[in-house]
XYZ file of C-alpha atoms in Angstrom:
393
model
C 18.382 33.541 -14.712
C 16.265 31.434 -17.361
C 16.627 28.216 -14.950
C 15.340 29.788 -11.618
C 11.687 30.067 -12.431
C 11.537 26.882 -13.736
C 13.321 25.166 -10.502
C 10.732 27.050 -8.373
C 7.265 26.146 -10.686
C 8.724 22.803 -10.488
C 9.542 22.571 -6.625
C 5.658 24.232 -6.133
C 4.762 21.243 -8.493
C 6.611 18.137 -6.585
C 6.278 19.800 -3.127
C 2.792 19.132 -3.324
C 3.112 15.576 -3.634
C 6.098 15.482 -1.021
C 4.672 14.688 2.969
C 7.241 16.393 5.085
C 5.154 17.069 8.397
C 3.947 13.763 9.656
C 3.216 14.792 13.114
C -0.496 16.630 12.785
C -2.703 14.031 11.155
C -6.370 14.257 13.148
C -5.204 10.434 13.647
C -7.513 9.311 17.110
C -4.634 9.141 19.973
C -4.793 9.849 23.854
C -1.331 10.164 23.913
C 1.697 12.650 22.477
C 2.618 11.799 19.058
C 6.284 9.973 19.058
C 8.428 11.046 16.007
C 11.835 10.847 14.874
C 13.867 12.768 12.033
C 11.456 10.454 9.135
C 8.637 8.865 10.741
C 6.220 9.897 13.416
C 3.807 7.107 15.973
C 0.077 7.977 16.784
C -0.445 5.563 19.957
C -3.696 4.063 19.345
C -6.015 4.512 22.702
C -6.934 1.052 24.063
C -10.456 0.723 22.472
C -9.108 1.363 19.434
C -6.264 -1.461 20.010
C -8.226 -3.678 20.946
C -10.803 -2.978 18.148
C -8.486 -3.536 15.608
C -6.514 -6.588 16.548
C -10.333 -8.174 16.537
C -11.669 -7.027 13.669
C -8.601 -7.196 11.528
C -7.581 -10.721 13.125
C -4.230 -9.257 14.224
C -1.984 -11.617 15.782
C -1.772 -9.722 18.918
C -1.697 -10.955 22.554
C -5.137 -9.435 24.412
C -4.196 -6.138 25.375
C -1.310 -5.247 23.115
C -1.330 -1.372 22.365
C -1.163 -1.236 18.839
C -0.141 2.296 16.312
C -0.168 4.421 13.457
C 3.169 4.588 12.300
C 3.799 7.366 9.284
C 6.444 8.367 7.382
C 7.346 11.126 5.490
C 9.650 12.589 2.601
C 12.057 14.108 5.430
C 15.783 13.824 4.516
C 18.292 13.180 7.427
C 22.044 13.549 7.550
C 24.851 13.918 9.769
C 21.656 13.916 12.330
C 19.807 17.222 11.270
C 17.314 17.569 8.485
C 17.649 19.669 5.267
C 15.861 21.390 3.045
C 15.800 22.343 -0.727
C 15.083 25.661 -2.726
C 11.302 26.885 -3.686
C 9.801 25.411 -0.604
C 10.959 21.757 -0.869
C 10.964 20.136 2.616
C 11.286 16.603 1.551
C 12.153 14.303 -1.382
C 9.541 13.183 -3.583
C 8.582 9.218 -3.028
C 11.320 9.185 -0.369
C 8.861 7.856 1.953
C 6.839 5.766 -0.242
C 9.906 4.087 -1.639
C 11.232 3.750 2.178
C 8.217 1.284 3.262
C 7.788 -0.683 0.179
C 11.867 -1.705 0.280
C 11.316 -2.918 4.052
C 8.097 -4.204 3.310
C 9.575 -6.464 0.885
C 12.277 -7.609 2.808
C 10.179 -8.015 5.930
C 7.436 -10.308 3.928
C 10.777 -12.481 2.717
C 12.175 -13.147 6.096
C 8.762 -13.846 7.519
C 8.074 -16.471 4.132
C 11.409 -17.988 4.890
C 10.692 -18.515 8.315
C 13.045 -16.101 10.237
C 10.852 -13.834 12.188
C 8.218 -11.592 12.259
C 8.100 -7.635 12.128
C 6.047 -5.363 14.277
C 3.896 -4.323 11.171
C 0.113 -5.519 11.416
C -1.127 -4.040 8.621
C 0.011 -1.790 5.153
C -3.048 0.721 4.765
C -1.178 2.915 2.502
C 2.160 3.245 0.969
C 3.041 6.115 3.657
C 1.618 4.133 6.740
C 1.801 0.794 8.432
C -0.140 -0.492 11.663
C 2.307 -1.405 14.006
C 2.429 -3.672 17.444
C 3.775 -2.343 19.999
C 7.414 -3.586 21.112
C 9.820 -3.831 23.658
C 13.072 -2.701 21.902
C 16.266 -3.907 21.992
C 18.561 -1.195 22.912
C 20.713 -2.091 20.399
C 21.690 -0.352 16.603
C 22.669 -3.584 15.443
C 25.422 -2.961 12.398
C 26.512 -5.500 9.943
C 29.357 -5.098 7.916
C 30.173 -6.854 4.521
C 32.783 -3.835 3.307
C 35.605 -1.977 5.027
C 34.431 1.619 4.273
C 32.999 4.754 6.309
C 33.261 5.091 10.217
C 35.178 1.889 9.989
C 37.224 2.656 7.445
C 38.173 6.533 8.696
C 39.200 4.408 11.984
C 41.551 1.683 10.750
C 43.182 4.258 8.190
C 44.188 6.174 11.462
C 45.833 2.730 12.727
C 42.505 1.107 14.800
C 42.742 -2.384 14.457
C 39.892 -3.464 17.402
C 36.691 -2.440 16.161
C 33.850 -3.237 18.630
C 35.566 -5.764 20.231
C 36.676 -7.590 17.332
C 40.549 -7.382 15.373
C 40.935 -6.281 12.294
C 43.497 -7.979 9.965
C 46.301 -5.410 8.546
C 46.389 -4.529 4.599
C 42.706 -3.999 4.218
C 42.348 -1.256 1.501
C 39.178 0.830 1.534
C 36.341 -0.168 0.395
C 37.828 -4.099 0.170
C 35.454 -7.081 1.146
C 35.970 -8.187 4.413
C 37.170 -11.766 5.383
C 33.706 -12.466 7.134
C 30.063 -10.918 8.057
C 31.331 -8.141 11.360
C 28.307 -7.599 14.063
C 29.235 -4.122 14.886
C 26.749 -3.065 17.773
C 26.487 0.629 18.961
C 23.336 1.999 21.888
C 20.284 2.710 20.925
C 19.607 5.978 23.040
C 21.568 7.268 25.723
C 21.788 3.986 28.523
C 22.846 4.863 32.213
C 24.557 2.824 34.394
C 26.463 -0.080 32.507
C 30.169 -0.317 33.485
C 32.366 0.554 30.700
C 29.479 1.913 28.192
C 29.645 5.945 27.878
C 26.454 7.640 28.633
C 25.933 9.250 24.852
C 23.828 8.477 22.049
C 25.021 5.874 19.314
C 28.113 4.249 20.982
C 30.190 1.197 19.656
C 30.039 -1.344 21.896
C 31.496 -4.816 22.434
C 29.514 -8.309 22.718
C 31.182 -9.008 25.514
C 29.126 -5.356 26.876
C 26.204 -7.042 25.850
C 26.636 -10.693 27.706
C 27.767 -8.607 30.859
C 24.702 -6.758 30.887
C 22.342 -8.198 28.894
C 19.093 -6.945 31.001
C 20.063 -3.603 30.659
C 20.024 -3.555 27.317
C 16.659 -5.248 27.239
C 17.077 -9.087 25.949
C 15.319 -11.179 27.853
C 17.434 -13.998 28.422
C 20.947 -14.566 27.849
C 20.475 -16.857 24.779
C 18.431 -14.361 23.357
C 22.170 -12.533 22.126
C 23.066 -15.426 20.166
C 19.642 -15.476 18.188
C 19.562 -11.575 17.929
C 23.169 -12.570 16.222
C 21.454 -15.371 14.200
C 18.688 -13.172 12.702
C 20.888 -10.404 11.905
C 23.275 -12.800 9.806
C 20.176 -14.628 8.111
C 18.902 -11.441 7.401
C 21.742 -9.618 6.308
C 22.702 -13.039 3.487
C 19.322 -13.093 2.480
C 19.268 -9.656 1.431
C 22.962 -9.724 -0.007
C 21.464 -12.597 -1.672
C 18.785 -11.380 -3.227
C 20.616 -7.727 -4.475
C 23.546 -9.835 -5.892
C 20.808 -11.358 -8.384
C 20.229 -7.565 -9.359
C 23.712 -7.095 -9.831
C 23.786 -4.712 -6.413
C 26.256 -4.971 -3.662
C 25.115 -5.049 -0.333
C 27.515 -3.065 2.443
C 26.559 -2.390 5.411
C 22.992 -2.244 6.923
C 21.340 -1.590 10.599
C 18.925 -3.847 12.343
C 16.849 -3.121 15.256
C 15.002 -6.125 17.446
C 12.451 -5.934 19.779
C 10.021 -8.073 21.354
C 6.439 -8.788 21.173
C 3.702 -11.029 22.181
C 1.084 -13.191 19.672
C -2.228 -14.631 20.183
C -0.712 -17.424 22.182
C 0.722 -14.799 25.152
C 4.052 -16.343 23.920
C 6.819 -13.647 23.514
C 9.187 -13.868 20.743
C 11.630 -11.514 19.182
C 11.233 -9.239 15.865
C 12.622 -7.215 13.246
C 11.880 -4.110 13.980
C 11.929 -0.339 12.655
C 13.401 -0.871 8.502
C 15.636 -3.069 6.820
C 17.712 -2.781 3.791
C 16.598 0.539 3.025
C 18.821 3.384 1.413
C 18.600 5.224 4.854
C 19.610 2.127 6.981
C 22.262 0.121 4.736
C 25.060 1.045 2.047
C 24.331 -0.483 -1.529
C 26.862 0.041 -4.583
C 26.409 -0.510 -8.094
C 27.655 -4.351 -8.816
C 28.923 -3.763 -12.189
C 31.281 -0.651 -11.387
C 32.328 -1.987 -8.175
C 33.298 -5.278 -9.900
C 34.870 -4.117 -13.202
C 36.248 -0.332 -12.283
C 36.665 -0.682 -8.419
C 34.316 2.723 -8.538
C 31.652 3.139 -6.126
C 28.463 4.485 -7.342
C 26.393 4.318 -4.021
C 22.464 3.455 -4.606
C 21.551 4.752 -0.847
C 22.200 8.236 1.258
C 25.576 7.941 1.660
C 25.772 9.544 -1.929
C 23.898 12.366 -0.561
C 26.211 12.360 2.354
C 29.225 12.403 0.357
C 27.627 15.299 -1.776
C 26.882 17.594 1.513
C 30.669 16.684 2.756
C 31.586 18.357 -0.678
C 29.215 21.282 -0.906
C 30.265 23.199 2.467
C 33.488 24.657 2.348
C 34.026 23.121 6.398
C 33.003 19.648 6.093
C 34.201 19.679 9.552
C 30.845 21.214 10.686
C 29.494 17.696 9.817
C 31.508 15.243 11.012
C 32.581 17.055 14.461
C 30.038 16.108 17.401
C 31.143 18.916 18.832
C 29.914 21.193 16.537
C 26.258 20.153 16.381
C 24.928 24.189 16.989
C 26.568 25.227 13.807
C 25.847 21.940 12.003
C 21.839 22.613 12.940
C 22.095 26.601 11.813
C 24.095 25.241 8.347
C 21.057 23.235 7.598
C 18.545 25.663 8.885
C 19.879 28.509 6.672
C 20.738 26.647 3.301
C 18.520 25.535 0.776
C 20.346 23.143 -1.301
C 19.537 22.868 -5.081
C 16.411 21.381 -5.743
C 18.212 19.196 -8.431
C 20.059 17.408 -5.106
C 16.228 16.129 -4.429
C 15.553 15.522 -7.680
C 19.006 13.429 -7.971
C 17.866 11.639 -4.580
C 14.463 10.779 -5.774
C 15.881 9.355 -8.608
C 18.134 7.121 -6.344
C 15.484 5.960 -4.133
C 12.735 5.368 -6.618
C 15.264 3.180 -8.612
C 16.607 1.140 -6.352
C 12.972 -0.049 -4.548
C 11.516 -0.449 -8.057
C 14.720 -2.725 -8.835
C 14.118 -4.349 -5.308
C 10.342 -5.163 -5.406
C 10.203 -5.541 -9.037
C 7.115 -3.253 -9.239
C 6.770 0.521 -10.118
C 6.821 2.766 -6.791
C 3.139 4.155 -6.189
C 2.644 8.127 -6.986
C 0.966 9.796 -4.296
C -0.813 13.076 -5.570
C -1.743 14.226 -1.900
C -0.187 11.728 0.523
C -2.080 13.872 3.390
C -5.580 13.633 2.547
C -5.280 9.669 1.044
C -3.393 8.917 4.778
C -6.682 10.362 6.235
C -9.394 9.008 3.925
C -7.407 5.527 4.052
C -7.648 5.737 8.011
C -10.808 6.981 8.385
C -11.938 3.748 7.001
C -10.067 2.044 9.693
C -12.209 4.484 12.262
C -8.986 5.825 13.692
C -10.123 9.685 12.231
C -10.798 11.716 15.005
C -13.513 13.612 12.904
C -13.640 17.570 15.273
C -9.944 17.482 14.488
C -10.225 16.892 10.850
C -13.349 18.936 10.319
C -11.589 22.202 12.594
C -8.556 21.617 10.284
C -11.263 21.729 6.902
C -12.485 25.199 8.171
C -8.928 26.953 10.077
C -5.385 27.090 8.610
C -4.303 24.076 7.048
C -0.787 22.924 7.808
C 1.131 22.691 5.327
C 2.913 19.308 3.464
């Protein structure tokens, strides 16, 4: 009875500083805002594309549309989004510590000569200027461990993953002999012989060379360098977070293509990388000494939610997506779960980038004072939102 105040003055406290709707920033756009489960896209109109790329010296082809991309504190799993006790609707410096992991990364493959990203410019810790791409319709999965989906499979006796044969006598949560490229749709694609028309299906590389247009590489080559940068990427950042004593798992790239200053078109790293939403990290030292794993990304929240419903069923059956939507609708989870994620989060991107996470006091207001600079403030929105209801972070 003591503790429940106390939760609830401190969830009024944090949710202040937490930015979990993203999608009505007075942000200048002629078209419908674009948003996922964490991030939301303002399509810039073409003046203010064009604007831009010119007088930030953008390396954009003429006529590239170019956007405000924002994220927010929003926390995703088992594809719905939840919710914590006294008003908390996201998890504080989720976001922030979200964009400054893939910034990092992003900067090192670009200084190591890899490729480029679609992000232009870093205004603020919640929002990065992107170029428009052509995506690859590809969720591009690489896989250092034997664990998760992969592991659930082979314990039930599947020994072709994607394509590719699995040795026997793999335990779970073992290293695997070499790096697996395990691809799955991006979106629900029509029309390709042999791919179900779902969301998020494994497919094989031999789905890819068959159909490569329809899953939108350019040229047939381009599947061996998509390959390329994936494996570069992944070793640089398994690399780098074995220095800090982390193991790197599993992680998801996305690819898309774009065209430079020159009108040449090239292919990019796209949406995040190495982030505790995209990839699995475990502690090194436990992992190493006690064969425990201590995950440093979501899949510790996942594993908690699996454990806190008395059906875990609810959120691992496709089937049962109503009842998985009204389970996260109608429970607030303990705000010490956020807490306990924040704490994850902030840790692991201040161990990554080696610098302390910035605090944002009101992420809304700096996002639109930051932009406004930028002239992309579409002032009779912002001033009718200063005199009617304001929504609420």
């Amino acid at each position: 009875v003591i503790c429940r105040p106390r939760q609830t003055s401190l969830a009024t406290h944090m949710a202040s500083k937490v930015l979990a709707t993203n999608t009505d920033l007075p942000i200048k756009t002629d078209k419908p805002v674009h948003f996922g489960k964490v991030r939301a896209v303002y399509w810039l109109t073409e003046e203010d594309s064009a604007r831009l790329a010119n007088e930030r010296n953008y390396d954009v082809a003429p006529g590239s549309q170019l956007a405000v991309m924002v994220i927010s504190d929003r926390i995703s799993a088992f594809d719905v989004i939840w919710h914590a006790e006294g008003g908390m609707n996201g998890v504080p410096n989720k976001g922030a510590a979200l964009n400054a992991i893939s910034n990092h990364w992003f900067k090192l493959f670009r200084e190591k000569g890899l490729a480029d990203s679609h992000i232009l410019d870093i205004p603020h810790p919640f929002v990065w200027i992107v170029q428009k791409a052509r995506p690859v319709m590809i969720e591009a999965i690489a896989r250092q461990y034997i664990t998760g989906s992969m592991w659930r499979d082979y314990s039930k006796g599947g020994r072709e993953f994607c394509g590719i044969k699995i040795p026997d006598g793999l335990s779970s949560n073992q290293k695997l002999p070499e790096l697996l490229i395990t691809p799955s749709t991006k979106g629900i694609l029509t029309g390709i012989p042999g791919v179900p028309e779902v969301d998020d299906v494994n497919i094989s590389r031999s789905d890819i060379e068959s159909n490569f247009k329809a899953f939108n590489f350019s040229e047939m080559s381009d599947i061996d360098l998509y390959e390329k940068l994936l494996k570069e990427g992944f070793a640089l950042i398994s690399q780098a977070l074995e220095e800090l004593d982390q193991v790197f798992v599993d992680t998801k790239f996305e690819f898309g293509y774009v065209q430079g200053k020159d009108g040449n078109e090239k292919l990019i790293y796209m949406d995040e990388v190495g982030t505790p939403d995209s990839s699995r990290i475990w502690d090194g030292p436990l992992y190493r000494d006690e064969g425990k794993v201590v995950e440093k990304s979501k899949e510790g929240f996942r594993q908690l939610l699996l454990k806190h419903f008395p059906d875990p069923d609810i959120l691992l059956n496709k089937d049962r997506m109503e009842e998985r939507k009204a389970l996260a609708k109608d429970n607030a989870l303990p705000l010490s779960v956020f807490m306990e994620v924040s704490k994850t989060y902030t840790d692991i991107a201040e161990k990554i980038t080696g610098k302390n996470l910035p605090v944002c006091e009101n992420p809304r207001q700096e996002i639109i004072d930051i932009l406004d600079k930028y002239g992309l403030i579409d002032d009779k929105a912002h001033k009718s939102e200063q005199t009617g209801d304001k929504p609420n972070n």
